[in-house]
Coordinates of N, CA and C in Angstrom, one line a residue:
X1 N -55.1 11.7 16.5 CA -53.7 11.4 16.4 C -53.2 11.7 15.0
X2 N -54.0 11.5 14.0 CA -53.8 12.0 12.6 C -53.4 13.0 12.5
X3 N -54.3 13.9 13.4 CA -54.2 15.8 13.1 C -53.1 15.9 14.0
X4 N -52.3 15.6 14.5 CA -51.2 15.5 15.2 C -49.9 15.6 14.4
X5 N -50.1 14.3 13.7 CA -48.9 14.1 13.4 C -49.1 14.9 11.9
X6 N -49.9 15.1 11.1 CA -50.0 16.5 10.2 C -49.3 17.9 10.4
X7 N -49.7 18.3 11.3 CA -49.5 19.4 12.3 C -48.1 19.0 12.1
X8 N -47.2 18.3 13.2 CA -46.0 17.9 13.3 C -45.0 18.0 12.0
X9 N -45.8 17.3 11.2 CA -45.0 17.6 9.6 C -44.0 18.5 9.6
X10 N -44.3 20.1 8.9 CA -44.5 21.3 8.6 C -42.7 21.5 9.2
X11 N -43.1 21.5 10.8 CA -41.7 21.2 11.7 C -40.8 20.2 11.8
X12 N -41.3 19.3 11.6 CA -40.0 18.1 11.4 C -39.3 18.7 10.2
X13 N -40.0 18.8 8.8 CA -39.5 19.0 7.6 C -38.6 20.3 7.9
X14 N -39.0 21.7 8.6 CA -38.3 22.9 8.6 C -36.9 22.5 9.3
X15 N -37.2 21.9 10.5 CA -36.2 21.1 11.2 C -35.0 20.3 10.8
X16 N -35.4 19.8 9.5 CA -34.8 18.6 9.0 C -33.7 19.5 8.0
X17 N -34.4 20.4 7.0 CA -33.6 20.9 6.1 C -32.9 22.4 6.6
X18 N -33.3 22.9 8.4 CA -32.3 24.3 8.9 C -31.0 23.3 9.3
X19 N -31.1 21.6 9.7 CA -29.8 20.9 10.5 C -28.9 20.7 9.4
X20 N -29.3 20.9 7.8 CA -28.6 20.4 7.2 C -27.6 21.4 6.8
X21 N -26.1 20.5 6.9 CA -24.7 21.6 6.1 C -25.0 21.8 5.0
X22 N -24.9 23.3 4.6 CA -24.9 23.2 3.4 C -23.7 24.2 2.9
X23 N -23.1 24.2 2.3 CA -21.7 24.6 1.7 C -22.1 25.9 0.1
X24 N -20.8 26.4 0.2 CA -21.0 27.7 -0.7 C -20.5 27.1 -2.2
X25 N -20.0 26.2 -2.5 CA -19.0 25.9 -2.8 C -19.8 25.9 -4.4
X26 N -19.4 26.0 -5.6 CA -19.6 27.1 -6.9 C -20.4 24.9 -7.3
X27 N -21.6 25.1 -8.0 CA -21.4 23.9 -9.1 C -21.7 24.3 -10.4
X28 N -20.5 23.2 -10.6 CA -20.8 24.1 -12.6 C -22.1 23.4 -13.4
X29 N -21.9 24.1 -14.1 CA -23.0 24.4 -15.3 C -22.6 23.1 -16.3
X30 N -23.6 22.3 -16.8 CA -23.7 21.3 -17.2 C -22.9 21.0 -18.2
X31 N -22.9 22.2 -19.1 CA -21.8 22.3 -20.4 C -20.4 22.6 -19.8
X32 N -20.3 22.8 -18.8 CA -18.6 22.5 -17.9 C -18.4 21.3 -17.9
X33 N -19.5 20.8 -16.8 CA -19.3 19.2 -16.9 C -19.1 18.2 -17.7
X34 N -19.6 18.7 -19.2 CA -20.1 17.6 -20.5 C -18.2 17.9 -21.1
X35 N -18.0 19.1 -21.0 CA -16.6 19.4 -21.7 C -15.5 19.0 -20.5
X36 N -15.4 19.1 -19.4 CA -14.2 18.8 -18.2 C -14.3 17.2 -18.7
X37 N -15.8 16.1 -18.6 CA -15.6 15.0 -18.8 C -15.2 14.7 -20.0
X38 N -15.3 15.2 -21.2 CA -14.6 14.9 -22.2 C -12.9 14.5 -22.3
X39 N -12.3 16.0 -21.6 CA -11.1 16.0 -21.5 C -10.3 14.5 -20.6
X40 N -11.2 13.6 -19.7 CA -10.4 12.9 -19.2 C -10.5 11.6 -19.7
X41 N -12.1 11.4 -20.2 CA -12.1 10.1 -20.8 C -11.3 9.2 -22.0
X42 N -10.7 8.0 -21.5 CA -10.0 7.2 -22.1 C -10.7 6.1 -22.1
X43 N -9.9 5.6 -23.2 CA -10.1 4.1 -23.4 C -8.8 3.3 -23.1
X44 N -9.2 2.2 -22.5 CA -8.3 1.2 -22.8 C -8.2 0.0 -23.3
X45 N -6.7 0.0 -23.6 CA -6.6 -1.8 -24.3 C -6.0 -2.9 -23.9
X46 N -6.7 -3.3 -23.8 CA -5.9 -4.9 -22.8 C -4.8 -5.9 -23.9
X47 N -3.9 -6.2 -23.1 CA -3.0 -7.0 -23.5 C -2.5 -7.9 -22.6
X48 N -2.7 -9.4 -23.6 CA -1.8 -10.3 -22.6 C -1.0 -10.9 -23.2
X49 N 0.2 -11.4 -22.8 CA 1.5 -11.5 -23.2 C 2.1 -12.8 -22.8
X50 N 3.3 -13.3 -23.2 CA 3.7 -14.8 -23.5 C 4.3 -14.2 -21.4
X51 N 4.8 -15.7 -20.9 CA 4.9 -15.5 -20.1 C 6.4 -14.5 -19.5
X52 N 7.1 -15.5 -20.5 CA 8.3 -14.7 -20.6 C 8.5 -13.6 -20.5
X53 N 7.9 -12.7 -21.2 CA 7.4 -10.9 -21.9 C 6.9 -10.9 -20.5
X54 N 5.9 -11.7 -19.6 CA 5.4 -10.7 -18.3 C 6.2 -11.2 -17.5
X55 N 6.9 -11.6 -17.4 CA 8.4 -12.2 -16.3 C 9.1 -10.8 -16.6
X56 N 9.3 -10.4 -17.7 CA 10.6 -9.5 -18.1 C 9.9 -8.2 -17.4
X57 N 8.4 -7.8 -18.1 CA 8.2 -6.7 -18.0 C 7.3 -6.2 -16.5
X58 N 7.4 -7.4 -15.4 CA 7.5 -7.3 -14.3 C 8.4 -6.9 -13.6
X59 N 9.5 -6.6 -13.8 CA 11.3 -6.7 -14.0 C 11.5 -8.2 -12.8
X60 N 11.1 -9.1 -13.4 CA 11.3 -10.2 -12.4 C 12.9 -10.8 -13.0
X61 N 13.0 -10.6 -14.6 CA 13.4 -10.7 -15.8 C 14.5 -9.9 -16.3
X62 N 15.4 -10.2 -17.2 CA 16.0 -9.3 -18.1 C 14.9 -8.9 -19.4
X63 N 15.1 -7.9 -19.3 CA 14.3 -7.6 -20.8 C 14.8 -8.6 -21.9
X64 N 13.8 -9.1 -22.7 CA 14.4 -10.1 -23.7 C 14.1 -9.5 -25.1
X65 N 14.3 -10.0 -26.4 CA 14.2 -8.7 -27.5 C 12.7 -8.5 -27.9
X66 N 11.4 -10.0 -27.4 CA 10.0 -9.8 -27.6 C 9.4 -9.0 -26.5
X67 N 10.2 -8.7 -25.2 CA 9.9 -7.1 -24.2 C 10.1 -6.1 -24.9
X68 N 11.2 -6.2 -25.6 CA 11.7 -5.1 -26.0 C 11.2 -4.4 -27.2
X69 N 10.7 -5.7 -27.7 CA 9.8 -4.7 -29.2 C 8.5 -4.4 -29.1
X70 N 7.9 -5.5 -27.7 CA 6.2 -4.5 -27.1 C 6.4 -3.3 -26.9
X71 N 7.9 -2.9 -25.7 CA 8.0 -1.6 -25.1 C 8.1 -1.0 -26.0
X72 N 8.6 -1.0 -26.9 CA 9.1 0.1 -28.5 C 7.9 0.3 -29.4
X73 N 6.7 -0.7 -29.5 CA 5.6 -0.3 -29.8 C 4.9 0.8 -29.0
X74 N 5.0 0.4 -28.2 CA 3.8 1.5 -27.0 C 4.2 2.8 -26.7
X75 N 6.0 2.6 -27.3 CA 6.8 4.4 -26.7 C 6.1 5.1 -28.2
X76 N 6.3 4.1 -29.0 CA 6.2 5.1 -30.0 C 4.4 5.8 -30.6
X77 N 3.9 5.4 -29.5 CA 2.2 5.9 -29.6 C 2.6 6.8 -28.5
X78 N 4.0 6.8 -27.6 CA 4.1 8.2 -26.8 C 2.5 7.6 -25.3
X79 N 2.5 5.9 -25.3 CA 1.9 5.9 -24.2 C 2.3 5.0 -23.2
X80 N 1.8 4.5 -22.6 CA 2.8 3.8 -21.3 C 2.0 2.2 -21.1
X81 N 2.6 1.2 -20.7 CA 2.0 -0.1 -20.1 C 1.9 -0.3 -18.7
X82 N 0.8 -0.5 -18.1 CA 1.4 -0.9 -16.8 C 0.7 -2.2 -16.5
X83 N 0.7 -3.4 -15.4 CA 0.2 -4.5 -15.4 C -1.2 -4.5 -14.3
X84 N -2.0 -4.9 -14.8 CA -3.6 -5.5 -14.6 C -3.7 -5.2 -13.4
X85 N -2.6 -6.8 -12.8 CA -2.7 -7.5 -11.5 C -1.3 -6.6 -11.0
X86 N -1.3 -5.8 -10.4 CA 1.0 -5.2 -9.8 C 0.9 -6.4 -9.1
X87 N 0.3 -6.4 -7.7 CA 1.1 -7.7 -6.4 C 0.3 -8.6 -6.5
X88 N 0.5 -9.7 -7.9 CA -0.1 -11.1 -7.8 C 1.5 -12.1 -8.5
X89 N 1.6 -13.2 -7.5 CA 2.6 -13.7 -8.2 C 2.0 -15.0 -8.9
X90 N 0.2 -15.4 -9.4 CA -0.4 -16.0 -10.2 C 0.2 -15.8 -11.6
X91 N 1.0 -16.4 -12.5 CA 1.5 -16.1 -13.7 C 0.4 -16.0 -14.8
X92 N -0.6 -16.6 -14.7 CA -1.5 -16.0 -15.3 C -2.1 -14.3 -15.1
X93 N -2.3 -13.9 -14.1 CA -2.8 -13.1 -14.1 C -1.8 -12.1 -14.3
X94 N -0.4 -12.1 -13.9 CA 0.9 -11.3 -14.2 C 0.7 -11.2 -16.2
X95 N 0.6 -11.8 -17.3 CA -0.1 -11.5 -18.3 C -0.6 -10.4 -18.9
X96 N -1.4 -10.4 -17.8 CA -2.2 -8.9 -18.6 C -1.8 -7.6 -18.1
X97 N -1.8 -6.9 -18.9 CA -1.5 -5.4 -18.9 C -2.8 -4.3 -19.7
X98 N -2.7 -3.3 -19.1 CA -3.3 -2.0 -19.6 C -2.6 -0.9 -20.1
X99 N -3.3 -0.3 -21.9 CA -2.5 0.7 -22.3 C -4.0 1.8 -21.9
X100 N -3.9 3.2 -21.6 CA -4.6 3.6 -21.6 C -4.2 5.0 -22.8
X101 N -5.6 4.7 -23.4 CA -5.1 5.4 -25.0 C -6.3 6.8 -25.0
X102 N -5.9 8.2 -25.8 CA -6.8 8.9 -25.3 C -8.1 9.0 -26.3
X103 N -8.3 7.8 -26.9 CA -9.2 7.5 -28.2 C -9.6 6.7 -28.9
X104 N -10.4 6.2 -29.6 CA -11.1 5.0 -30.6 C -9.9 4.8 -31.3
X105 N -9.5 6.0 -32.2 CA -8.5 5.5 -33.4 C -7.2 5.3 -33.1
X106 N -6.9 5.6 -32.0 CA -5.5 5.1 -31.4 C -5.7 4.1 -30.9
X107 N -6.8 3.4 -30.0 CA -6.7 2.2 -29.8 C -6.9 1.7 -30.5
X108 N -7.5 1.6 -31.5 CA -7.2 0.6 -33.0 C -6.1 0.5 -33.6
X109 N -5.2 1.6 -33.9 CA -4.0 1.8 -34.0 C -2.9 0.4 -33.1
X110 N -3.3 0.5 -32.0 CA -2.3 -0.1 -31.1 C -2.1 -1.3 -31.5
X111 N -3.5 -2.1 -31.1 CA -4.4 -3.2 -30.9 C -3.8 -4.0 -32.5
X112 N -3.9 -2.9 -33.4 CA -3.5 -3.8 -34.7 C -1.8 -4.1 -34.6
X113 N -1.3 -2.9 -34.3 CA 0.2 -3.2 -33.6 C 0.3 -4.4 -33.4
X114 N -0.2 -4.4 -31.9 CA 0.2 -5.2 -30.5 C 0.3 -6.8 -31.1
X115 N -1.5 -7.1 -31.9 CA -1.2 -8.2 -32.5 C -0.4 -8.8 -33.4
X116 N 0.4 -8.3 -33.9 CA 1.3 -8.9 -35.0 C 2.4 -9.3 -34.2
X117 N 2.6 -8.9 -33.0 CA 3.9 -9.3 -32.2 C 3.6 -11.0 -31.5
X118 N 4.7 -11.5 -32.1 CA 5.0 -12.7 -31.3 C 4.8 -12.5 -29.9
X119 N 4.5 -12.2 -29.2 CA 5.0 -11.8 -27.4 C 3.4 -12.0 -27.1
X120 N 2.3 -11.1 -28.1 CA 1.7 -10.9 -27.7 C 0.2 -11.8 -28.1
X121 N 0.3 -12.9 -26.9 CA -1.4 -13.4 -27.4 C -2.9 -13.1 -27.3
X122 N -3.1 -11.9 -26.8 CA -4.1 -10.8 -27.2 C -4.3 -9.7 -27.3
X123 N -5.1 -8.7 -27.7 CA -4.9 -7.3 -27.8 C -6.1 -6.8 -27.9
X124 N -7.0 -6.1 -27.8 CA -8.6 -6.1 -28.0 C -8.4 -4.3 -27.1
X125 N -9.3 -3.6 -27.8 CA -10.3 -2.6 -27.1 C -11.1 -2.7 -25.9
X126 N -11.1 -2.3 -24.6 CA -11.9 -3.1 -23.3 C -13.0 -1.5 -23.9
X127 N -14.4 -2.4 -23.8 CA -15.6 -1.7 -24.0 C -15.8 -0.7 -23.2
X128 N -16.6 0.6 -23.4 CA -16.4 1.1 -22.1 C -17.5 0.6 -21.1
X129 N -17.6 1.3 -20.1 CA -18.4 0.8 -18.8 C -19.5 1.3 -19.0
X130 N -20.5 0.5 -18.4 CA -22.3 0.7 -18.6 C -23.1 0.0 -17.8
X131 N -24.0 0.6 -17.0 CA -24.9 0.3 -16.7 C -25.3 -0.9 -17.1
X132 N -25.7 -2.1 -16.4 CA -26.9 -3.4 -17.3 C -28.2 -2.9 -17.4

């Protein structure tokens, strides 16, 4: 029965890898990969904001002048805010927002910003992602 299913091997395996699709399709070369992922990786920085500031900049709100001097921080790093949570009407979690920055020293940059604003009660660098 042993010399059987030995025998059988050989063919299942030939079998197994002629059924598979295989595609033409080019894969790059590792030093493509290491430089293409360079170009996209960012960092981000988390911010959470008085309630008010995330009422306004939900547009639930009128912009009020402590909306208005976050937004005017973040135009002038030339980056954008958008919020954590979009469709939660938990006021807590309406709070938090994401800048995505394309670097260490801009997000330091921000972060020292961000905190000095009344509006804003935190501001921190989010670590990047990793394996446990």
């Amino acid at each position: 029965m042993k010399k059987a299913i030995w025998r059988a091997f050989p063919v299942i395996v030939f079998i197994a890898f002629a059924s598979c699709n295989t595609s033409s399709t080019a894969v790059p070369i590792s030093a493509d990969v290491v430089n293409s992922r360079e170009e996209v990786i960012t960092m981000q920085v988390i911010v959470q904001v008085s309630a008010d500031v995330a009422s306004a900049l939900h547009q639930r709100g009128t912009l009020t002048a402590k909306s208005k001097e976050l937004v005017r921080i973040i135009e002038i790093f030339n980056l954008t805010l958008h919020p954590m949570h979009r469709d939660t009407d938990d006021p807590n979690l309406q709070s938090y927002f994401i800048v995505e920055v394309p670097d260490h020293a801009t997000a330091q940059r921000v972060t020292d910003r961000l905190r000095r604003l009344e509006a804003v009660k935190a501001a921190y660098v989010k670590p990047p992602d990793e394996l446990p």
